[in-house]
Amino acid sequence: MIEILSQSAFASVQDLGRFDAVRWGVGTAGAMDRLALLAGNILLGNAEDAAGVEVQVFPFEVRFDADHAFAVTGADCAATLDGVPLLPWSSARACAGQVLRLGLPQAGRWRGARACLTIAGGVDVPVVLGSRSTQLRGAIGGHEGRMLRQGDRLAVGAASGAAIVAGVVPPGLALPLEADGLPAVRVLPASEHDAYTERSLARFWDEPWKITPQSDRYGYRLAGPGLEPKAPIEVRSHGIVPGVIQVPHSGQPIVQMCDGQPTGGYPKIGTVIEADLWRLGEMPIGTRFRFVRVEWDAALAAREARDGWVAEVRRVADLMRARRAA
Amino acid sequence: MNANPVVSCLGTSALLFEAPGETSLASQQRIWTLARAAAAWPEVREAAPGVNNLLLSFTEPPKRLEPLETRLLGAWDEAAALPLDGRVLELPVVYGGAGGPHMADVVAHTGLSVEEIVAIHTAPTYPVYAIGSHPGYCYLGGMDARIATPRRKVPVIRIPGGAVSIGGSQTGVSASDGPSGWNTIGTTEMVFFDPTRDPPVLLQPGDGIVFRVAEIRK
Amino acid sequence: MRPGEMADLAAAMIAAGIARLELIGPDFRLALARGEAAPEETDETAGGTEAAAETDADVIPVTAPALGMLLRAHPLHERPLAGDGEAVVAGQAIALLRIGALMTPVAAPANGVIVAALAEEGALVGYGDRLFDFLPHD
């Protein structure tokens, strides 16, 4: 068991997401930084779809009720275990009664917004429609289908015993992506892209966008140059996925994120490619960033590079595990 | 309005097929046929019908999109209408009062009386076109254009599950508490979504809803 | 050292992109090289540590718990994990050994201070190599 000590937690149980329930009106939910969740699970010898706790408001504290190996990945939040500093993107071992504290995200060579706490054995909540992720609308999955709060106790699954104590070189350093000195995400144009004026498109691709405070796990509302269609666009409700960039009448785009509803009715100018969603998921409010246009082949290559990084982490972790077992 | 079907990608995660022409039950019935066909294709994780369109999500994105697009367009050409043969659910609605806070706005917009609006709203059997928006929510076709009312300029942060509402030329019932930009005209009680059931949704495309007057409150 | 461990080491070298590796243990010396001739054996390392040990009897060595590239700061941070002369607590990570995408922490053996670094930042070190002279506090 782990117990949530923080008063206003705004943390939630997430795994890689719920991916085949759009036809029932259920969105994906899931970790905003899936690389952080994967890295933690790999270090701990967990199944890669084991659930962790995504933390987005700091400080955050939990107490371990038993001895557990755990990892803190994602935002570098000056984590401590009973006051002893832990390294970012690293696993460690806790004894029963010890308190893990995640402090404010640090500005360093890479700055994240969300931290991921994984535990050897995984957070053991029931699998609902194929996932343990928290689906807020409809209150399913996760811990009672809601955000965590003080006093919540989360069960931990049986650990495989193959956890290693090690750190991962953060993907923000291993897979950097910038445009004109700003962090960037790659975008494939979507169906209404060409219905925007040339001036709007030039601005969309060439100017920075800022993540406004009205941004959360549902979606990121951006501020920047207004986008105008050549003529009013009619769109009928259709299924969408995280990453879709919708443009409401205000002309200020909204990027659909993990808790967004699974259907949309606004024009879509583009979609942040799946391989870069973790980058956006880690960008703090106020970040200025750029969209970089790619075509299908480049988007697939980005996906391969991301999967290659995960495979490399898994390979070296398995080597370390084998050596320690020898 | 497109003259031909349009296929576009949603990143590398999914592909969107948009049928040409106006939204209609006949077109929607072909969408259901297309969804059943595409759900069996190996690269398709899920086929989710929308309103006159279909989302196909990928297990693994294909190396090239063109063959899939071609197959989709071919399947659309062959798709016959799947007739509406599902169950029809009758929902008793308390119209107006505290549970229908925006009835006055519909009255103001349409120029009709509450009784006329209720009579028009309870007349048809509304076919379930698609499920979406939130777990178990039904996109319904067939609302009488006389009671169409524009969406609210400022969405309501939280309307309760069971709220019966009108947004533009559509009507629907919220399946759970949440935000909405539609005009809530009444309330009903029904569990549309239960993850422990298989399928978890009460209604599916092809089913229908009839609203019945339980009460009209002023 | 068993042949199986040598195979593991060789695999780890390949994973880390390390071309040469020299390990010195209490009763063995092992040189592994990839795609080139093995280096000549020398006694410099052993001789050096003995000399250091003679100068201050209280100083103890901190040896590498794994092979990898020595990092004295976390890649996200400018500041070293523990500077020379800085007090650290037992178990605290004082350096990292990077192999590919992963890093193994080097833990302080006791409460104390690092007296001197014996390997350069970025150097490839092998299991058991001396990394620091460390002065424990009581």
Coordinates of C-alpha atoms in Angstrom, one line a residue, chain A:
Chain A
M1 CA 0.0 0.0 0.0
I2 CA 1.0 3.6 -0.5
E3 CA -0.9 6.4 1.2
I4 CA -1.5 9.9 -0.3
L5 CA -0.5 12.5 2.3
S6 CA -1.0 15.6 0.2
Q7 CA -4.1 17.6 0.8
S8 CA -4.9 18.7 -2.7
A9 CA -3.4 16.0 -4.8
F10 CA -4.6 16.5 -8.4
A11 CA -2.7 13.3 -9.0
S12 CA -4.2 10.3 -10.7
V13 CA -3.6 6.6 -11.4
Q14 CA -2.6 6.2 -15.1
D15 CA -1.2 3.5 -17.3
L16 CA -0.6 3.7 -21.1
G17 CA -4.3 4.4 -21.7
R18 CA -7.5 2.9 -22.9
F19 CA -7.4 2.5 -26.6
D20 CA -10.4 0.7 -28.0
A21 CA -13.4 2.3 -26.4
V22 CA -13.9 5.4 -28.6
R23 CA -17.0 3.7 -30.1
W24 CA -18.5 3.7 -26.6
G25 CA -17.7 7.4 -26.0
V26 CA -14.7 6.6 -23.8
G27 CA -11.4 8.6 -24.4
T28 CA -7.9 7.2 -23.9
A29 CA -6.9 8.9 -20.6
G30 CA -3.4 7.5 -19.7
A31 CA -0.1 9.0 -18.8
M32 CA 0.6 12.4 -20.4
D33 CA 4.3 11.4 -20.5
R34 CA 4.2 7.8 -21.5
L35 CA 8.0 7.7 -21.8
A36 CA 8.3 8.5 -18.1
L37 CA 5.8 5.7 -17.2
L38 CA 7.6 3.2 -19.5
A39 CA 11.0 4.1 -18.1
G40 CA 9.9 3.7 -14.5
N41 CA 8.2 0.3 -15.3
I42 CA 11.3 -0.9 -17.1
L43 CA 13.6 -0.1 -14.2
L44 CA 11.3 -1.8 -11.8
G45 CA 10.9 -5.0 -13.9
N46 CA 7.1 -4.3 -14.2
A47 CA 4.9 -5.0 -17.1
E48 CA 5.2 -2.0 -19.3
D49 CA 1.5 -1.2 -19.0
A50 CA 1.6 -1.3 -15.2
A51 CA -0.1 1.7 -13.7
G52 CA 1.7 4.5 -11.8
V53 CA 0.7 7.8 -10.2
E54 CA 0.9 10.9 -12.4
V55 CA 1.6 14.0 -10.3
Q56 CA 1.0 17.4 -11.7
V57 CA 0.6 19.6 -8.6
F58 CA 3.5 19.9 -6.2
P59 CA 4.6 19.4 -3.5
F60 CA 3.2 15.9 -3.3
E61 CA 3.8 13.4 -0.6
V62 CA 3.1 9.6 -0.2
R63 CA 4.0 7.2 2.5
F64 CA 5.0 3.6 1.8
D65 CA 3.3 1.2 4.1
A66 CA 5.7 -1.6 3.2
D67 CA 9.1 -2.0 1.6
H68 CA 8.8 -1.1 -2.1
A69 CA 11.2 -0.4 -5.0
F70 CA 9.9 2.6 -6.8
A71 CA 10.9 5.1 -9.5
V72 CA 10.3 8.8 -10.0
T73 CA 10.5 9.9 -13.6
G74 CA 9.2 12.8 -15.6
A75 CA 9.6 16.3 -14.2
D76 CA 12.8 16.8 -12.1
C77 CA 11.0 17.6 -8.8
A78 CA 13.8 17.5 -6.3
A79 CA 12.4 14.3 -4.8
T80 CA 13.4 13.2 -1.4
L81 CA 12.9 10.0 0.6
D82 CA 12.7 10.8 4.3
G83 CA 14.6 14.0 3.4
V84 CA 17.4 12.2 1.5
P85 CA 17.7 13.6 -2.0
L86 CA 16.9 11.2 -4.9
L87 CA 18.1 11.6 -8.5
P88 CA 15.6 12.5 -11.3
W89 CA 14.5 9.7 -13.6
S90 CA 15.7 7.1 -11.1
S91 CA 14.6 4.1 -9.1
A92 CA 15.3 3.5 -5.4
R93 CA 14.1 1.3 -2.5
A94 CA 11.9 2.5 0.3
C95 CA 11.3 0.9 3.6
A96 CA 7.9 0.7 5.3
G97 CA 7.0 4.0 6.8
Q98 CA 9.3 6.2 4.7
V99 CA 7.8 9.3 3.1
L100 CA 8.5 10.3 -0.6
R101 CA 8.2 14.0 -1.3
L102 CA 8.1 15.5 -4.7
G103 CA 9.0 19.2 -4.6
L104 CA 8.5 21.9 -7.3
P105 CA 9.7 21.0 -10.8
Q106 CA 13.2 22.3 -11.3
A107 CA 14.5 24.3 -14.3
G108 CA 17.5 22.5 -15.5
R109 CA 18.8 21.4 -18.9
W110 CA 15.2 20.1 -19.5
R111 CA 12.1 21.1 -17.6
G112 CA 9.0 19.0 -17.1
A113 CA 5.6 19.6 -15.7
R114 CA 4.5 16.2 -14.6
A115 CA 6.2 13.5 -12.5
C116 CA 5.4 9.8 -12.7
L117 CA 5.7 7.6 -9.6
T118 CA 5.9 3.9 -10.4
I119 CA 6.2 1.1 -7.9
A120 CA 7.5 -2.4 -8.3
G121 CA 4.4 -4.5 -8.9
G122 CA 2.4 -1.5 -10.2
V123 CA -0.6 0.3 -8.7
D124 CA -3.2 -2.4 -8.3
V125 CA -6.5 -1.0 -9.3
P126 CA -9.0 -3.0 -11.3
V127 CA -8.6 -3.1 -15.1
V128 CA -11.7 -1.4 -16.6
L129 CA -12.3 -1.8 -20.3
G130 CA -8.7 -2.9 -20.8
S131 CA -6.9 -0.2 -18.8
R132 CA -6.2 1.0 -15.2
S133 CA -6.2 4.7 -16.3
T134 CA -8.5 7.1 -14.6
Q135 CA -11.4 8.2 -16.8
L136 CA -12.9 11.2 -15.0
R137 CA -16.1 11.7 -17.1
G138 CA -18.2 8.7 -16.2
A139 CA -15.9 8.0 -13.1
I140 CA -14.3 4.7 -14.2
G141 CA -10.9 3.2 -13.9
G142 CA -8.1 4.4 -11.7
H143 CA -8.9 4.9 -8.0
E144 CA -12.7 5.2 -7.8
G145 CA -12.6 6.9 -11.2
R146 CA -11.3 10.2 -9.7
M147 CA -8.3 12.3 -8.8
L148 CA -6.5 11.1 -5.7
R149 CA -6.9 12.9 -2.4
Q150 CA -5.4 12.9 1.1
G151 CA -5.8 9.6 2.9
D152 CA -6.3 7.5 -0.2
R153 CA -4.5 4.2 0.0
L154 CA -3.5 2.5 -3.2
A155 CA -2.8 -1.3 -3.3
V156 CA 0.5 -2.4 -4.9
G157 CA 0.6 -5.5 -7.1
A158 CA 3.0 -8.4 -6.4
A159 CA 6.5 -7.3 -7.5
S160 CA 8.6 -9.6 -9.8
G161 CA 11.6 -8.9 -7.7
A162 CA 13.6 -7.8 -10.7
A163 CA 13.9 -4.1 -9.9
I164 CA 17.2 -2.4 -10.5
V165 CA 18.4 0.8 -8.8
A166 CA 19.5 2.9 -11.7
G167 CA 18.7 6.1 -13.5
V168 CA 17.6 6.8 -17.1
V169 CA 19.1 9.6 -19.2
P170 CA 15.9 11.7 -19.7
P171 CA 14.4 11.5 -23.1
G172 CA 14.3 15.3 -23.1
L173 CA 18.1 15.1 -23.5
A174 CA 18.3 11.9 -25.5
L175 CA 15.6 12.9 -28.0
P176 CA 15.9 16.7 -28.1
L177 CA 13.6 18.7 -30.5
E178 CA 13.8 22.5 -31.0
A179 CA 12.9 25.0 -33.6
D180 CA 14.5 28.4 -33.6
G181 CA 15.7 27.8 -30.0
L182 CA 12.2 26.9 -28.7
P183 CA 10.9 23.5 -27.8
A184 CA 8.9 22.0 -30.6
V185 CA 6.4 19.3 -31.5
R186 CA 5.9 17.8 -34.9
V187 CA 2.5 18.0 -36.6
L188 CA 0.8 16.3 -39.5
P189 CA -1.8 18.5 -41.2
A190 CA -5.4 17.5 -40.7
S191 CA -8.5 17.6 -42.9
E192 CA -9.3 21.3 -42.5
H193 CA -5.7 22.5 -42.8
D194 CA -6.1 23.9 -46.3
A195 CA -9.3 25.7 -45.4
Y196 CA -7.3 28.3 -43.4
T197 CA -6.0 31.5 -45.0
E198 CA -2.4 31.5 -46.2
R199 CA -1.6 34.2 -43.7
S200 CA -3.1 32.0 -40.9
L201 CA -1.1 29.0 -42.0
A202 CA 2.1 30.9 -42.2
R203 CA 1.6 32.1 -38.7
F204 CA 0.5 28.7 -37.4
W205 CA 3.8 27.1 -38.7
D206 CA 6.2 29.9 -38.2
E207 CA 5.3 31.7 -35.0
P208 CA 5.5 30.5 -31.4
W209 CA 2.5 29.4 -29.4
K210 CA 2.1 29.8 -25.7
I211 CA 0.4 27.3 -23.4
T212 CA -2.2 29.3 -21.4
P213 CA -3.2 28.6 -17.8
Q214 CA -6.5 27.1 -19.2
S215 CA -4.5 24.0 -20.0
D216 CA -4.7 20.6 -18.3
R217 CA -5.0 16.9 -19.0
Y218 CA -8.2 17.6 -21.1
G219 CA -6.5 19.9 -23.5
Y220 CA -4.0 22.7 -24.0
R221 CA -5.5 26.1 -24.9
L222 CA -2.9 28.0 -26.8
A223 CA -2.4 31.7 -27.3
G224 CA -0.8 33.2 -30.4
P225 CA -1.8 34.7 -33.7
G226 CA -5.5 34.2 -34.5
L227 CA -6.3 31.6 -37.2
E228 CA -9.0 32.4 -39.7
P229 CA -10.6 30.1 -42.2
K230 CA -11.1 31.2 -45.7
A231 CA -14.9 30.6 -45.2
P232 CA -16.9 29.3 -42.3
I233 CA -16.3 25.6 -41.9
E234 CA -19.0 23.1 -40.9
V235 CA -17.8 20.0 -39.1
R236 CA -20.0 17.2 -37.9
S237 CA -19.1 15.3 -34.7
H238 CA -16.5 12.7 -35.2
G239 CA -14.0 10.6 -33.3
I240 CA -10.7 12.3 -32.4
V241 CA -7.5 11.3 -30.6
P242 CA -5.1 13.0 -28.3
G243 CA -2.9 15.5 -30.3
V244 CA -5.7 16.8 -32.5
I245 CA -5.4 20.6 -32.8
Q246 CA -8.9 22.0 -33.0
V247 CA -9.6 25.6 -33.8
P248 CA -12.8 27.1 -32.2
H249 CA -14.4 30.3 -33.4
S250 CA -11.9 32.4 -31.3
G251 CA -9.1 31.3 -33.7
Q252 CA -7.0 30.2 -30.8
P253 CA -6.2 26.5 -31.1
I254 CA -6.8 23.8 -28.5
V255 CA -4.7 20.7 -28.5
Q256 CA -6.7 17.7 -27.4
M257 CA -4.8 15.9 -24.6
C258 CA -5.3 12.5 -22.8
D259 CA -8.5 13.3 -20.9
G260 CA -10.2 15.1 -23.8
Q261 CA -13.5 13.8 -25.0
P262 CA -13.2 11.2 -27.8
T263 CA -15.3 13.2 -30.3
G264 CA -14.8 16.7 -31.6
G265 CA -16.8 19.1 -33.7
Y266 CA -14.4 21.9 -34.4
P267 CA -12.3 22.3 -37.5
K268 CA -8.9 20.5 -37.2
I269 CA -5.8 22.2 -38.5
G270 CA -3.4 19.4 -37.6
T271 CA -2.5 16.7 -35.2
V272 CA 0.6 16.5 -32.9
I273 CA 2.1 13.2 -33.9
E274 CA 1.8 10.4 -31.3
A275 CA 5.6 10.3 -31.0
D276 CA 5.7 13.8 -29.6
L277 CA 2.7 13.8 -27.3
W278 CA 5.0 13.2 -24.3
R279 CA 6.9 16.4 -25.1
L280 CA 3.7 18.4 -25.0
G281 CA 2.5 16.6 -21.9
E282 CA 5.7 17.7 -20.1
M283 CA 5.6 21.4 -21.1
P284 CA 4.6 23.6 -18.2
I285 CA 2.0 26.3 -18.5
G286 CA 3.5 29.4 -20.0
T287 CA 5.9 27.5 -22.3
R288 CA 6.4 29.1 -25.7
F289 CA 6.9 26.4 -28.3
R290 CA 6.7 25.8 -32.1
F291 CA 4.8 23.5 -34.4
V292 CA 7.0 21.7 -37.0
R293 CA 5.2 20.4 -40.1
V294 CA 6.0 16.8 -41.1
E295 CA 4.7 14.4 -43.6
W296 CA 3.7 10.8 -43.0
D297 CA 7.1 9.2 -43.4
A298 CA 8.8 11.6 -41.0
A299 CA 6.0 11.0 -38.5
L300 CA 6.7 7.3 -38.7
A301 CA 10.4 7.8 -38.4
A302 CA 9.8 9.9 -35.2
R303 CA 7.8 7.0 -33.8
E304 CA 10.6 4.6 -34.6
A305 CA 13.1 6.8 -32.9
R306 CA 10.9 7.0 -29.8
D307 CA 10.4 3.3 -29.8
G308 CA 14.1 2.8 -30.3
W309 CA 14.8 4.9 -27.2
V310 CA 12.4 2.7 -25.2
A311 CA 14.0 -0.5 -26.6
E312 CA 17.5 0.8 -25.6
V313 CA 16.4 1.5 -22.1
R314 CA 14.8 -1.9 -21.9
R315 CA 18.0 -3.6 -23.4
V316 CA 20.5 -2.0 -21.0
A317 CA 18.1 -2.5 -18.0
D318 CA 17.9 -6.2 -18.9
L319 CA 21.7 -6.4 -19.1
M320 CA 22.1 -4.8 -15.7
R321 CA 19.4 -7.2 -14.3
A322 CA 21.2 -10.2 -15.8
R323 CA 24.6 -9.1 -14.4
R324 CA 23.2 -8.6 -10.9
A325 CA 21.5 -11.9 -11.0
A326 CA 24.7 -13.6 -12.0

